[in-house]
PDB file of C-alpha atoms in Angstrom:
ATOM      1  CA  GLN A  10      75.948 151.004  69.566  1.00 75.00           C
ATOM      2  CA  VAL A  11      74.986 154.063  72.208  1.00 86.00           C
ATOM      3  CA  GLN A  12      77.457 156.687  72.520  1.00 96.00           C
ATOM      4  CA  LEU A  13      78.104 158.829  75.147  1.00 98.00           C
ATOM      5  CA  ILE A  14      79.081 162.627  74.771  1.00 98.00           C
ATOM      6  CA  GLU A  15      80.132 165.038  77.591  1.00 98.00           C
ATOM      7  CA  SER A  16      80.051 168.745  77.501  1.00 98.00           C
ATOM      8  CA  GLY A  17      80.254 171.418  79.668  1.00 98.00           C
ATOM      9  CA  GLY A  18      83.719 171.413  81.178  1.00 98.00           C
ATOM     10  CA  GLU A  19      86.034 174.403  81.259  1.00 98.00           C
ATOM     11  CA  LEU A  20      88.160 176.561  83.169  1.00 98.00           C
ATOM     12  CA  VAL A  21      86.647 178.244  86.217  1.00 98.00           C
ATOM     13  CA  GLN A  22      87.879 180.296  89.152  1.00 98.00           C
ATOM     14  CA  ALA A  23      87.354 178.430  92.603  1.00 98.00           C
ATOM     15  CA  GLY A  24      84.178 178.809  94.551  1.00 98.00           C
ATOM     16  CA  GLY A  25      82.535 178.573  91.003  1.00 98.00           C
ATOM     17  CA  SER A  26      80.118 176.475  89.575  1.00 98.00           C
ATOM     18  CA  LEU A  27      79.966 174.180  86.251  1.00 98.00           C
ATOM     19  CA  ARG A  28      77.226 171.798  85.039  1.00 98.00           C
ATOM     20  CA  LEU A  29      78.276 168.900  82.913  1.00 98.00           C
ATOM     21  CA  SER A  30      75.974 167.097  80.498  1.00 98.00           C
ATOM     22  CA  CYS A  31      76.299 163.497  78.961  1.00 98.00           C
ATOM     23  CA  ALA A  32      74.154 163.092  75.873  1.00 98.00           C
ATOM     24  CA  ALA A  33      73.251 159.559  75.077  1.00 97.00           C
ATOM     25  CA  SER A  34      72.880 158.371  71.003  1.00 96.00           C
ATOM     26  CA  ALA A  35      70.119 156.001  72.649  1.00 92.00           C
ATOM     27  CA  PRO A  36      67.591 156.004  75.289  1.00 93.00           C
ATOM     28  CA  THR A  37      69.001 155.804  78.673  1.00 93.00           C
ATOM     29  CA  VAL A  38      66.372 154.225  80.743  1.00 93.00           C
ATOM     30  CA  SER A  39      67.637 150.854  81.223  1.00 95.00           C
ATOM     31  CA  TYR A  40      71.119 152.229  81.998  1.00 96.00           C
ATOM     32  CA  THR A  41      72.835 153.207  85.267  1.00 98.00           C
ATOM     33  CA  MET A  42      74.845 156.139  84.740  1.00 98.00           C
ATOM     34  CA  ALA A  43      77.770 157.679  86.268  1.00 98.00           C
ATOM     35  CA  TRP A  44      80.351 160.248  86.314  1.00 98.00           C
ATOM     36  CA  PHE A  45      83.713 159.440  86.886  1.00 98.00           C
ATOM     37  CA  ARG A  46      86.970 161.619  87.105  1.00 98.00           C
ATOM     38  CA  GLN A  47      90.806 161.455  86.525  1.00 98.00           C
ATOM     39  CA  ALA A  48      93.317 163.473  87.551  1.00 97.00           C
ATOM     40  CA  PRO A  49      96.967 163.858  86.112  1.00 92.00           C
ATOM     41  CA  GLY A  50      98.763 161.080  88.077  1.00 94.00           C
ATOM     42  CA  LYS A  51      95.712 159.436  89.601  1.00 96.00           C
ATOM     43  CA  GLU A  52      92.908 156.779  88.909  1.00 96.00           C
ATOM     44  CA  ARG A  53      89.611 156.951  87.446  1.00 97.00           C
ATOM     45  CA  ASP A  54      87.337 157.438  90.531  1.00 98.00           C
ATOM     46  CA  LEU A  55      83.591 157.422  90.767  1.00 98.00           C
ATOM     47  CA  VAL A  56      82.174 160.711  91.583  1.00 98.00           C
ATOM     48  CA  ALA A  57      78.761 159.964  91.444  1.00 98.00           C
ATOM     49  CA  GLY A  58      76.126 157.687  90.135  1.00 98.00           C
ATOM     50  CA  ILE A  59      72.493 157.077  89.379  1.00 98.00           C
ATOM     51  CA  ASN A  60      70.431 154.338  89.029  1.00 98.00           C
ATOM     52  CA  PHE A  61      67.759 153.671  86.650  1.00 97.00           C
ATOM     53  CA  GLY A  62      65.182 156.048  86.975  1.00 94.00           C
ATOM     54  CA  GLY A  63      66.999 157.873  89.496  1.00 96.00           C
ATOM     55  CA  SER A  64      65.455 156.671  92.726  1.00 96.00           C
ATOM     56  CA  TYR A  65      69.220 156.032  93.866  1.00 97.00           C
ATOM     57  CA  THR A  66      72.285 158.296  94.068  1.00 98.00           C
ATOM     58  CA  TYR A  67      75.628 157.840  95.025  1.00 98.00           C
ATOM     59  CA  TYR A  68      78.398 160.524  95.912  1.00 98.00           C
ATOM     60  CA  ALA A  69      81.983 160.282  96.665  1.00 98.00           C
ATOM     61  CA  ASP A  70      82.720 161.555  99.993  1.00 98.00           C
ATOM     62  CA  ALA A  71      85.036 164.434  98.424  1.00 97.00           C
ATOM     63  CA  VAL A  72      81.992 165.964  96.508  1.00 98.00           C
ATOM     64  CA  LYS A  73      79.100 165.344  99.039  1.00 98.00           C
ATOM     65  CA  GLY A  74      76.804 168.385  99.428  1.00 98.00           C
ATOM     66  CA  ARG A  75      78.487 170.207  96.569  1.00 98.00           C
ATOM     67  CA  PHE A  76      77.727 168.087  93.582  1.00 98.00           C
ATOM     68  CA  THR A  77      74.750 166.720  92.266  1.00 98.00           C
ATOM     69  CA  ILE A  78      73.819 164.086  89.536  1.00 98.00           C
ATOM     70  CA  SER A  79      70.791 164.019  87.540  1.00 98.00           C
ATOM     71  CA  ARG A  80      68.993 162.156  84.538  1.00 98.00           C
ATOM     72  CA  ASP A  81      66.645 163.393  82.168  1.00 97.00           C
ATOM     73  CA  ASP A  82      65.837 159.952  80.397  1.00 96.00           C
ATOM     74  CA  ALA A  83      63.162 162.209  77.906  1.00 96.00           C
ATOM     75  CA  LYS A  84      65.963 163.962  76.713  1.00 97.00           C
ATOM     76  CA  ASN A  85      68.615 160.817  76.876  1.00 97.00           C
ATOM     77  CA  THR A  86      70.832 162.805  78.914  1.00 97.00           C
ATOM     78  CA  LEU A  87      72.792 162.814  82.219  1.00 98.00           C
ATOM     79  CA  TYR A  88      73.974 165.878  84.158  1.00 98.00           C
ATOM     80  CA  LEU A  89      76.565 166.649  86.847  1.00 98.00           C
ATOM     81  CA  GLN A  90      75.877 170.185  88.499  1.00 98.00           C
ATOM     82  CA  MET A  91      79.020 171.245  90.446  1.00 98.00           C
ATOM     83  CA  ASN A  92      79.144 173.764  92.851  1.00 98.00           C
ATOM     84  CA  ARG A  93      81.788 175.394  95.237  1.00 98.00           C
ATOM     85  CA  LEU A  94      84.812 174.138  92.791  1.00 98.00           C
ATOM     86  CA  THR A  95      88.089 174.129  94.425  1.00 98.00           C
ATOM     87  CA  PRO A  96      91.298 173.089  92.396  1.00 98.00           C
ATOM     88  CA  ASP A  97      91.258 169.797  93.580  1.00 97.00           C
ATOM     89  CA  ASP A  98      88.428 168.845  91.536  1.00 98.00           C
ATOM     90  CA  THR A  99      90.404 169.715  88.329  1.00 98.00           C
ATOM     91  CA  ALA A 100      90.370 166.581  86.457  1.00 98.00           C
ATOM     92  CA  VAL A 101      89.103 164.955  83.473  1.00 98.00           C
ATOM     93  CA  TYR A 102      85.564 164.065  83.728  1.00 98.00           C
ATOM     94  CA  TYR A 103      83.861 160.696  81.795  1.00 98.00           C
ATOM     95  CA  CYS A 104      80.311 159.777  81.621  1.00 98.00           C
ATOM     96  CA  ALA A 105      79.730 156.259  81.645  1.00 98.00           C
ATOM     97  CA  ALA A 106      76.786 153.839  81.523  1.00 98.00           C
ATOM     98  CA  ARG A 107      75.837 149.981  82.299  1.00 97.00           C
ATOM     99  CA  ASP A 108      72.942 148.006  81.836  1.00 96.00           C
ATOM    100  CA  LEU A 109      72.776 146.240  85.372  1.00 97.00           C
ATOM    101  CA  ASN A 110      70.551 148.200  87.993  1.00 97.00           C
ATOM    102  CA  VAL A 111      73.429 148.686  90.426  1.00 97.00           C
ATOM    103  CA  VAL A 112      75.497 151.638  90.984  1.00 98.00           C
ATOM    104  CA  THR A 113      79.204 150.437  91.758  1.00 97.00           C
ATOM    105  CA  THR A 114      82.411 152.267  92.259  1.00 97.00           C
ATOM    106  CA  ALA A 115      84.296 149.875  90.272  1.00 97.00           C
ATOM    107  CA  ALA A 116      85.307 151.639  86.278  1.00 97.00           C
ATOM    108  CA  GLU A 117      85.331 147.825  84.721  1.00 97.00           C
ATOM    109  CA  ALA A 118      81.635 147.432  85.344  1.00 98.00           C
ATOM    110  CA  TYR A 119      80.878 150.079  83.040  1.00 98.00           C
ATOM    111  CA  ASP A 120      80.636 149.171  79.372  1.00 95.00           C
ATOM    112  CA  LEU A 121      80.024 152.823  78.095  1.00 97.00           C
ATOM    113  CA  TRP A 122      82.082 155.762  78.057  1.00 98.00           C
ATOM    114  CA  GLY A 123      82.089 159.169  76.853  1.00 98.00           C
ATOM    115  CA  GLN A 124      85.658 160.635  76.082  1.00 97.00           C
ATOM    116  CA  GLY A 125      85.813 163.199  78.783  1.00 98.00           C
ATOM    117  CA  THR A 126      85.378 166.682  79.305  1.00 98.00           C
ATOM    118  CA  GLN A 127      88.208 168.884  80.752  1.00 98.00           C
ATOM    119  CA  VAL A 128      87.381 170.870  84.053  1.00 98.00           C
ATOM    120  CA  THR A 129      90.067 173.070  85.273  1.00 98.00           C
ATOM    121  CA  VAL A 130      89.261 174.946  88.572  1.00 98.00           C
ATOM    122  CA  SER A 131      91.918 177.563  88.925  1.00 98.00           C
ATOM    123  CA  SER A 132      92.825 178.992  92.683  1.00 93.00           C
TER     124      SER A 132
END
């Protein structure tokens, strides 16, 4: 079974930037991929999604203009570039994938998940 492994999360000061990576153990070309995040006491919410080939992207309102999702299927890797970070971005960030070419906000629609990477933004 394909495995997803996130990396790049760390402590960063407000206003800073981070780039998260999600490396897959198998080809990603036939997967919609997404980044979710979960802060303490909150639901796991979709941050950004990208369809097969990257022709469509989705961003949550809270991150529009600051975050960029991208994929490099030649490297079986998904990225999330995060700029102008704020303490509200503090969360565990999860990589997820589904084998249907539709981005959805419903976490239950994604059947492949990484273990998460912690992003902490200090003020």
